[in-house]
Coordinates of C-alpha atoms in Angstrom, one line a residue:
Chain A
X123 CA 153.1 -90.2 129.4
X124 CA 149.6 -93.1 130.3
X125 CA 149.3 -96.1 128.1
X126 CA 145.6 -97.3 127.1
X127 CA 144.7 -100.7 127.4
X128 CA 141.5 -102.4 127.0
X129 CA 140.5 -106.0 128.4
X130 CA 140.6 -108.4 128.1
X131 CA 144.5 -108.2 128.5
X132 CA 147.4 -110.1 126.8
X133 CA 150.0 -111.2 128.7
X134 CA 152.0 -109.2 125.7
X135 CA 150.0 -106.6 127.5
X136 CA 150.7 -107.1 130.5
X137 CA 154.8 -108.1 130.1
X138 CA 155.8 -104.1 128.1
X139 CA 154.6 -102.8 131.7
X140 CA 156.9 -101.7 134.2
X141 CA 156.0 -100.3 137.7
X142 CA 155.5 -96.6 137.4
X143 CA 153.4 -97.2 134.5
X144 CA 150.6 -94.6 133.8
X145 CA 148.0 -97.1 132.3
X146 CA 144.2 -95.2 131.3
X147 CA 142.1 -99.1 131.4
X148 CA 139.5 -100.0 129.6
X149 CA 136.8 -102.4 128.7
X150 CA 135.5 -105.3 131.7
X151 CA 136.6 -105.1 134.8
X152 CA 134.8 -107.7 137.8
X153 CA 135.0 -107.0 141.6
X154 CA 135.0 -108.8 144.0
X155 CA 136.8 -109.0 147.5
X156 CA 137.1 -111.7 149.9
X157 CA 133.9 -114.1 150.2
X158 CA 133.1 -113.5 146.2
X159 CA 137.4 -115.0 146.2
X160 CA 136.1 -117.8 148.2
X161 CA 133.4 -118.7 146.2
X162 CA 135.7 -118.2 143.2
X163 CA 138.3 -120.9 144.1
X164 CA 135.3 -123.0 145.2
X165 CA 133.8 -123.5 142.4
X166 CA 135.3 -125.2 138.5
X167 CA 136.3 -122.1 136.1
X168 CA 133.7 -123.3 133.4
X169 CA 131.2 -122.3 136.1
X170 CA 132.4 -119.1 136.6
X171 CA 129.8 -115.4 136.1
X172 CA 132.7 -113.8 133.8
X173 CA 135.7 -114.7 131.6
X174 CA 138.4 -115.9 132.6
X175 CA 141.2 -115.2 130.2
X176 CA 142.5 -111.7 130.5
X177 CA 140.2 -110.8 133.4
X178 CA 141.1 -108.0 135.6
X179 CA 139.4 -107.8 138.7
X180 CA 138.9 -105.2 141.0
X181 CA 139.4 -105.5 144.7
X182 CA 136.0 -103.0 145.3
X183 CA 132.6 -102.6 147.4
X184 CA 130.8 -100.3 145.4
X185 CA 128.2 -98.2 147.0
X186 CA 125.3 -98.6 144.8
X187 CA 122.0 -97.4 143.5
X188 CA 119.3 -99.4 142.3
X189 CA 118.0 -97.4 139.3
X190 CA 114.5 -98.3 137.4
X191 CA 117.0 -99.5 134.4
X192 CA 119.2 -101.4 136.2
X193 CA 122.6 -100.1 138.2
X194 CA 124.1 -97.4 139.1
X195 CA 127.3 -96.4 140.6
X196 CA 127.9 -94.0 143.3
X197 CA 131.0 -94.2 144.2
X198 CA 133.9 -97.5 144.2
X199 CA 136.8 -97.1 145.4
X200 CA 139.4 -99.9 145.8
X201 CA 140.0 -102.0 149.2
X202 CA 142.9 -103.5 150.7
X203 CA 144.7 -105.7 148.6
X204 CA 146.6 -108.1 151.1
X205 CA 143.6 -109.5 152.5
X206 CA 143.3 -110.9 148.8
X207 CA 147.4 -112.0 149.3
X208 CA 146.1 -116.1 150.5
X209 CA 144.0 -116.3 147.6
X210 CA 146.5 -115.0 144.2
X211 CA 148.6 -117.4 143.7
X212 CA 144.4 -119.2 142.4
X213 CA 143.6 -116.4 141.3
X214 CA 146.3 -115.5 138.5
X215 CA 146.2 -119.9 137.8
X216 CA 142.5 -118.9 136.5
X217 CA 144.1 -116.3 133.2
X218 CA 143.7 -113.3 135.4
X219 CA 146.4 -110.9 134.1
X220 CA 145.4 -107.9 136.5
X221 CA 144.7 -107.0 139.6
X222 CA 143.6 -103.5 140.3
X223 CA 143.8 -102.7 144.2
X224 CA 145.5 -99.9 146.5
X225 CA 148.0 -101.7 149.6
X226 CA 149.5 -103.8 147.5
X227 CA 150.0 -107.4 147.5
X228 CA 153.0 -110.0 147.4
X229 CA 155.0 -109.7 144.3
X230 CA 156.0 -113.0 143.2
X231 CA 152.7 -114.6 141.5
X232 CA 153.0 -111.8 139.5
X233 CA 155.9 -112.8 137.9
X234 CA 156.0 -113.3 133.9
X235 CA 152.2 -113.8 134.1
X236 CA 149.9 -109.8 134.9
X237 CA 150.2 -107.0 137.3
X238 CA 148.8 -105.7 139.8
X239 CA 147.4 -102.1 139.3
X240 CA 147.0 -99.3 142.4
X241 CA 144.2 -96.8 142.1
X242 CA 144.2 -93.8 144.8
X243 CA 142.9 -95.6 148.4
X244 CA 139.6 -93.4 149.2
X245 CA 139.0 -91.8 145.7
X246 CA 135.7 -93.6 145.0
X247 CA 134.1 -90.3 143.5
X248 CA 135.9 -90.4 141.5
X249 CA 137.1 -93.4 140.5
X250 CA 132.9 -94.0 139.6
X251 CA 133.8 -91.3 136.8
X252 CA 135.8 -94.3 134.7
X253 CA 132.4 -96.3 134.9
X254 CA 130.3 -96.0 131.9
X255 CA 127.7 -98.8 133.6
X256 CA 127.8 -102.1 135.3
X257 CA 127.3 -104.7 133.2
X258 CA 126.0 -107.8 135.5
X259 CA 125.7 -108.3 138.9
X260 CA 126.4 -112.1 140.5
X261 CA 126.6 -113.3 143.7
X262 CA 124.4 -110.9 145.6
X263 CA 123.6 -112.7 148.4
X264 CA 127.4 -112.3 150.1
X265 CA 125.8 -108.5 150.2
X266 CA 126.1 -105.6 148.4
X267 CA 130.0 -104.9 148.8
X268 CA 131.0 -108.5 148.6
X269 CA 129.3 -109.5 145.3
X270 CA 130.2 -109.5 141.9
X271 CA 130.1 -106.5 139.9
X272 CA 130.7 -106.6 136.1
X273 CA 131.9 -102.8 135.1
X274 CA 132.0 -100.9 131.8
X275 CA 134.9 -98.8 132.4
X276 CA 136.7 -96.1 130.1
X277 CA 140.1 -94.6 130.2
X278 CA 139.5 -95.8 134.6
X279 CA 143.5 -93.8 134.9
X280 CA 145.6 -96.3 137.1
X281 CA 149.3 -96.2 138.2
X282 CA 150.9 -100.3 137.3
X283 CA 152.4 -100.6 141.0
X284 CA 154.3 -104.3 140.8
X285 CA 154.5 -105.6 137.2
X286 CA 155.0 -109.2 135.6
X287 CA 159.5 -108.2 135.9
X288 CA 158.8 -108.2 139.3
X289 CA 159.6 -104.8 140.1
X290 CA 157.9 -103.3 143.0
X291 CA 156.1 -99.4 143.5
X292 CA 155.8 -100.1 147.7
X293 CA 158.2 -100.7 150.2
Chain B
X244 CA 112.1 -87.5 167.3
X245 CA 111.4 -87.0 163.2
X246 CA 113.2 -83.5 163.0
X247 CA 116.2 -85.6 165.1
X248 CA 116.9 -88.0 162.7
X249 CA 116.3 -85.8 159.4
X250 CA 119.0 -84.0 161.6
X251 CA 120.8 -86.6 161.9
X252 CA 120.5 -87.9 158.6
X253 CA 121.6 -84.9 156.8
X254 CA 125.1 -84.5 159.2
X255 CA 126.0 -88.2 158.1
X256 CA 125.3 -86.9 154.9
X257 CA 128.1 -84.0 155.8
X258 CA 130.3 -86.8 156.5
X259 CA 131.0 -88.5 154.1
X260 CA 130.3 -86.2 150.8
X261 CA 132.1 -83.6 152.2
X262 CA 136.5 -83.7 153.9
X263 CA 136.8 -80.5 155.9
X264 CA 138.3 -77.6 155.5
X265 CA 141.4 -78.6 157.6
X266 CA 142.0 -81.4 156.1
X267 CA 141.6 -80.3 152.6
X268 CA 144.4 -77.2 152.3
X269 CA 146.2 -79.7 154.6
X270 CA 146.0 -82.0 151.3
X271 CA 146.2 -79.1 149.1
X272 CA 150.0 -78.3 151.6
X273 CA 151.5 -81.5 150.4
X274 CA 150.2 -81.5 147.2
X275 CA 152.7 -78.0 146.1
X276 CA 155.1 -79.7 148.1
X277 CA 155.9 -83.0 146.7
X278 CA 157.6 -83.2 144.0
X279 CA 157.7 -87.4 143.4
X280 CA 155.7 -88.3 140.4
X281 CA 153.3 -90.8 141.1
X282 CA 152.5 -89.3 144.8
X283 CA 151.1 -86.4 143.1
X284 CA 149.5 -88.6 140.4
X285 CA 147.3 -90.0 144.2
X286 CA 147.5 -86.8 145.5
X287 CA 145.1 -84.6 142.6
X288 CA 143.0 -87.9 142.6
X289 CA 142.9 -87.3 146.3
X290 CA 142.1 -83.0 145.4
X291 CA 139.7 -84.4 143.0
X292 CA 137.6 -86.8 144.4
X293 CA 137.1 -84.7 146.9
X294 CA 135.5 -81.8 144.5
X295 CA 133.7 -84.3 142.9
X296 CA 132.4 -85.3 145.9
X297 CA 131.5 -82.6 147.1
X298 CA 129.7 -81.0 144.3
X299 CA 128.1 -84.0 143.4
X300 CA 126.7 -85.0 147.2
X301 CA 128.3 -87.9 146.4
X302 CA 130.3 -89.9 149.1
X303 CA 133.9 -89.3 148.9
X304 CA 135.5 -93.4 149.3
X305 CA 132.8 -95.5 149.0
X306 CA 133.5 -97.5 152.4
X307 CA 131.1 -95.4 154.3
X308 CA 132.1 -97.2 157.3
X309 CA 131.2 -98.7 160.2
X310 CA 129.1 -95.7 161.3
X311 CA 130.7 -94.6 164.9
X312 CA 128.5 -91.7 167.2
X313 CA 131.2 -89.8 170.4
X314 CA 127.6 -88.5 172.8
X315 CA 128.2 -85.8 175.2
X316 CA 124.5 -86.2 176.8
X317 CA 123.6 -83.3 179.0
X318 CA 122.0 -85.1 182.2
X319 CA 118.7 -82.1 181.6
X320 CA 118.1 -82.5 178.1
X321 CA 114.9 -83.9 177.5
X322 CA 116.0 -86.1 174.2
X323 CA 117.7 -88.0 176.3
X324 CA 115.5 -91.2 176.1
X325 CA 114.8 -91.1 171.8
X326 CA 118.2 -90.0 171.1
X327 CA 119.1 -94.2 171.1
X328 CA 116.2 -95.3 168.6
X329 CA 116.9 -91.8 166.5
X330 CA 120.4 -92.6 165.8
X331 CA 119.9 -96.2 164.7
X332 CA 116.9 -94.7 162.4
X333 CA 118.9 -91.9 160.8
X334 CA 121.5 -94.2 160.3
X335 CA 119.1 -96.2 158.3
X336 CA 117.2 -93.5 156.1
X337 CA 121.1 -92.3 155.6
X338 CA 122.0 -96.0 153.7
X339 CA 118.8 -95.3 151.2
X340 CA 119.6 -91.6 150.9
X341 CA 122.9 -90.5 151.0
X342 CA 123.1 -93.8 150.0
X343 CA 125.7 -95.1 152.2
X344 CA 127.2 -98.6 151.4
X345 CA 125.7 -101.6 154.1
X346 CA 128.3 -102.6 156.2
X347 CA 127.1 -104.6 159.2
X348 CA 127.9 -108.7 159.0
X349 CA 126.6 -110.7 161.4
X350 CA 130.1 -112.6 162.6
X351 CA 128.8 -116.1 162.7
X352 CA 127.3 -116.1 159.0
X353 CA 128.1 -113.4 157.1
X354 CA 125.2 -111.6 157.0
X355 CA 124.7 -108.4 155.7
X356 CA 122.1 -106.3 157.6
X357 CA 121.8 -104.5 154.7
X358 CA 121.0 -101.2 156.6
X359 CA 123.9 -100.8 158.3
X360 CA 122.6 -101.4 161.8
X361 CA 123.3 -104.6 164.4
X362 CA 123.7 -106.0 167.2
X363 CA 126.2 -103.2 168.6
X364 CA 125.7 -101.2 165.3
X365 CA 126.1 -98.2 164.5
X366 CA 128.8 -98.2 167.8
X367 CA 127.2 -95.1 170.0
X368 CA 129.7 -93.5 173.1
X369 CA 128.0 -92.2 175.8
X370 CA 129.3 -89.5 177.8
X371 CA 127.1 -87.6 180.9
X372 CA 128.1 -84.4 181.4
X373 CA 126.1 -81.2 183.5
X374 CA 123.6 -79.0 181.2
X375 CA 120.5 -79.5 178.7
X376 CA 122.5 -79.8 175.4
X377 CA 123.0 -82.8 173.8
X378 CA 126.4 -82.9 171.5
X379 CA 126.9 -85.8 169.0
X380 CA 130.1 -86.6 166.8
X381 CA 128.7 -89.0 163.6
X382 CA 132.0 -90.1 162.4
X383 CA 132.0 -92.8 160.8
X384 CA 135.0 -95.0 160.0
X385 CA 136.3 -96.4 157.4
X386 CA 138.3 -100.5 157.5
X387 CA 140.7 -100.2 155.8
X388 CA 142.5 -97.2 157.9
X389 CA 140.5 -99.5 161.0
X390 CA 142.8 -102.5 160.7
X391 CA 145.8 -100.9 161.2
X392 CA 144.6 -100.1 165.1
X393 CA 147.0 -101.9 167.9
X394 CA 147.2 -101.5 171.3
X395 CA 150.4 -102.7 173.7
X396 CA 150.6 -102.6 176.9
X397 CA 154.1 -100.9 177.4
X398 CA 156.0 -101.4 180.9
X399 CA 156.5 -98.3 182.9
X400 CA 160.0 -98.3 182.1
X401 CA 159.9 -98.0 178.9
X402 CA 157.9 -95.4 178.5
X403 CA 157.5 -92.3 176.6
X404 CA 160.2 -93.5 174.1
X405 CA 158.7 -96.8 174.2
X406 CA 155.4 -95.1 173.1
X407 CA 156.7 -93.2 169.9
X408 CA 158.6 -96.3 168.8
X409 CA 155.6 -98.6 169.2
X410 CA 153.7 -96.0 167.2
X411 CA 156.4 -95.6 164.5
X412 CA 156.7 -99.6 164.0
X413 CA 153.5 -99.8 163.3
X414 CA 152.5 -97.2 160.6
X415 CA 155.5 -98.3 159.0
X416 CA 154.5 -102.2 158.8
X417 CA 150.7 -100.4 157.9
X418 CA 152.6 -99.2 154.9
X419 CA 149.8 -97.7 152.4
X420 CA 146.8 -99.7 153.8
X421 CA 145.1 -97.8 155.8
X422 CA 145.4 -95.1 153.1
X423 CA 147.5 -92.4 154.0
X424 CA 148.2 -89.4 154.2
X425 CA 146.9 -90.9 157.7
X426 CA 145.6 -88.7 160.4
X427 CA 147.6 -90.9 163.7
X428 CA 144.7 -91.3 167.2
X429 CA 147.5 -91.9 170.2
X430 CA 145.7 -92.5 174.0
X431 CA 148.1 -93.3 176.6
X432 CA 146.8 -94.4 179.9
X433 CA 143.4 -95.2 181.4
X434 CA 143.4 -99.0 181.0
X435 CA 143.3 -101.4 177.8
X436 CA 140.1 -100.0 176.7
X437 CA 140.1 -96.6 177.3
X438 CA 143.6 -96.4 175.8
X439 CA 142.1 -97.3 173.0
X440 CA 138.9 -95.7 172.8
X441 CA 141.0 -92.9 173.9
X442 CA 142.5 -92.8 170.6
X443 CA 140.1 -92.7 168.3
X444 CA 138.6 -90.2 170.2
X445 CA 141.5 -87.5 169.5
X446 CA 140.9 -88.4 165.8
X447 CA 137.8 -85.4 165.6
X448 CA 140.3 -83.1 166.9
X449 CA 141.0 -79.7 163.9
X450 CA 144.4 -80.9 161.5
X451 CA 147.0 -78.1 163.2
X452 CA 145.1 -78.5 167.0
X453 CA 147.0 -79.4 169.2
X454 CA 147.3 -80.7 172.2
X455 CA 146.9 -77.3 175.4
X456 CA 149.5 -79.6 177.7
X457 CA 153.0 -78.7 175.8
X458 CA 155.0 -81.8 176.6
X459 CA 152.6 -83.0 174.8
X460 CA 152.5 -81.1 171.4
X461 CA 156.1 -81.9 171.2
X462 CA 155.7 -85.5 171.1
X463 CA 153.2 -85.0 168.6
X464 CA 155.0 -83.0 166.7
X465 CA 158.2 -85.4 166.8
X466 CA 156.0 -88.3 166.3
X467 CA 154.5 -86.8 162.5
X468 CA 157.9 -86.1 162.0
X469 CA 159.5 -89.1 162.1
X470 CA 156.5 -90.9 160.5
X471 CA 156.8 -88.5 158.0
X472 CA 160.2 -89.9 157.2
X473 CA 159.7 -92.9 156.9
X474 CA 159.1 -92.0 153.6
X475 CA 156.2 -94.5 152.7
X476 CA 154.4 -91.8 151.5
X477 CA 150.5 -90.7 150.1
X478 CA 149.5 -94.5 149.6
X479 CA 152.2 -95.9 150.3
X480 CA 154.1 -95.5 147.2
X481 CA 157.0 -93.0 148.3
X482 CA 156.8 -89.2 149.0
X483 CA 157.1 -86.6 151.9
X484 CA 153.7 -87.3 153.3
X485 CA 152.5 -90.0 155.2
X486 CA 151.0 -88.6 158.2
X487 CA 148.8 -84.8 158.0
X488 CA 149.1 -84.7 162.1
X489 CA 149.6 -86.6 165.4
X490 CA 146.6 -86.4 167.9
X491 CA 147.7 -87.3 171.6
X492 CA 145.6 -87.9 174.4
X493 CA 146.1 -89.3 178.1
X494 CA 144.2 -89.9 181.1
X495 CA 146.0 -91.2 184.6
X496 CA 147.9 -94.9 184.3
X497 CA 147.9 -97.7 186.7
X498 CA 151.6 -97.7 188.2
X499 CA 152.0 -101.4 186.8
X500 CA 151.1 -100.5 183.3
X501 CA 151.9 -98.2 180.4
X502 CA 148.9 -98.6 178.0
X503 CA 149.3 -97.8 174.5
X504 CA 146.1 -97.1 172.0
X505 CA 146.8 -96.6 168.3
X506 CA 143.8 -95.5 166.0
X507 CA 144.1 -94.4 162.3
X508 CA 142.4 -92.1 159.9
X509 CA 142.7 -92.5 156.5
X510 CA 142.8 -89.0 154.8
X511 CA 138.9 -89.5 153.8
X512 CA 138.3 -88.0 156.9
X513 CA 135.2 -88.2 157.6
X514 CA 133.7 -86.0 160.5
X515 CA 130.5 -83.9 161.6
X516 CA 129.1 -82.9 165.0
X517 CA 125.1 -82.0 166.0
X518 CA 124.5 -79.8 169.0
X519 CA 120.8 -80.5 170.1
X520 CA 119.4 -77.7 171.9
X521 CA 116.9 -78.7 175.1
X522 CA 114.1 -76.2 172.7
X523 CA 114.5 -79.0 170.2
X524 CA 117.0 -76.5 168.1
X525 CA 119.4 -78.7 166.5
X526 CA 123.7 -76.8 164.8
X527 CA 125.5 -79.1 162.3
X528 CA 129.0 -78.0 161.3
X529 CA 132.3 -80.5 160.5

């Protein structure tokens, strides 16, 4: 059975989850890839354009379409998370409680503070169905895939692949 | 020229919005045979994503890759002069119209060109052939699977056992990163550069289509079995199917060298083909 959760995530939310759980996540999530991670960690916390406490970061570089009244997400699956291992501890230290991606990450930094959610790599058209709207975009100078897309999602179906207790589904 | 650009845009659209039937059938079979719950969750998502891509004509995977083209050009085709320009123009137009994700980034300053073109991109492999027709394989290659490409310069003494060991080990260490279930392309011989090109070209073959050489076909089957026995499964979270297929292509080698190129394609097996006749007629298929 799927657990329903809403962002921002609390420490209690996160500690309740176990590797293998299915979660339907709603609320705000923020996309970030390699260059965005570098920029996030180079700025003082108060200058970041999103709320850090309980935030969920999505390793994703979407396909977007410009509309008269804003942006539409066309396809938005996860990118390979292990490229972001080097930034993980710094990112979680900001108060981020969830990472969404594919392929897994180092489990150690998640212990006691955050979880790693996996979404199916390549299933970008399906992921886009969970995106209700684009709330904002920042850092478009990094290019469309690398910008920070602030998304409102509804019932995004995810697997807890690394929990806050040191368990991981990856072998 | 304009007609050709339009036809190329349609081939690109086909490649990124529809997963070929042979691949869908194999994925469906993998789903039916799977009893691991998480693997089934992933395979179900994959099959739904394919449906949505087709119904809404949107890219199945957001990483529409580096646009890569393999051309077999008949020397008597009247269109040879226009081909490169038409391909570049088609990639620009497809980026806006399909749309594709802009994926071409300057290596020095990291700036995204915004239209999937740039120095050496789209990547175009030319092969000159006899005749008056041109055949173009449209091959959008995603970054996640591309990052698991590898080259081994084995000693001839290691031979085919070495090839198998290298491929299996590399697939094992890549785990969920290239978006399994994957298709594995292996190129053996011909030198370092050529073995990698053979490996990538092999990925364009249909799933289930074996190398015509019986001995090589047998190695393809053995490799697939060994890779599936690793238990990596869909997205690296365990399961029966890791490789949908293994494709091997070979060339003669230098007596001192045993080059092995490895190229991996994710389950979102993007491909389309276009044939251009001398009278300007175009056929597109997957």
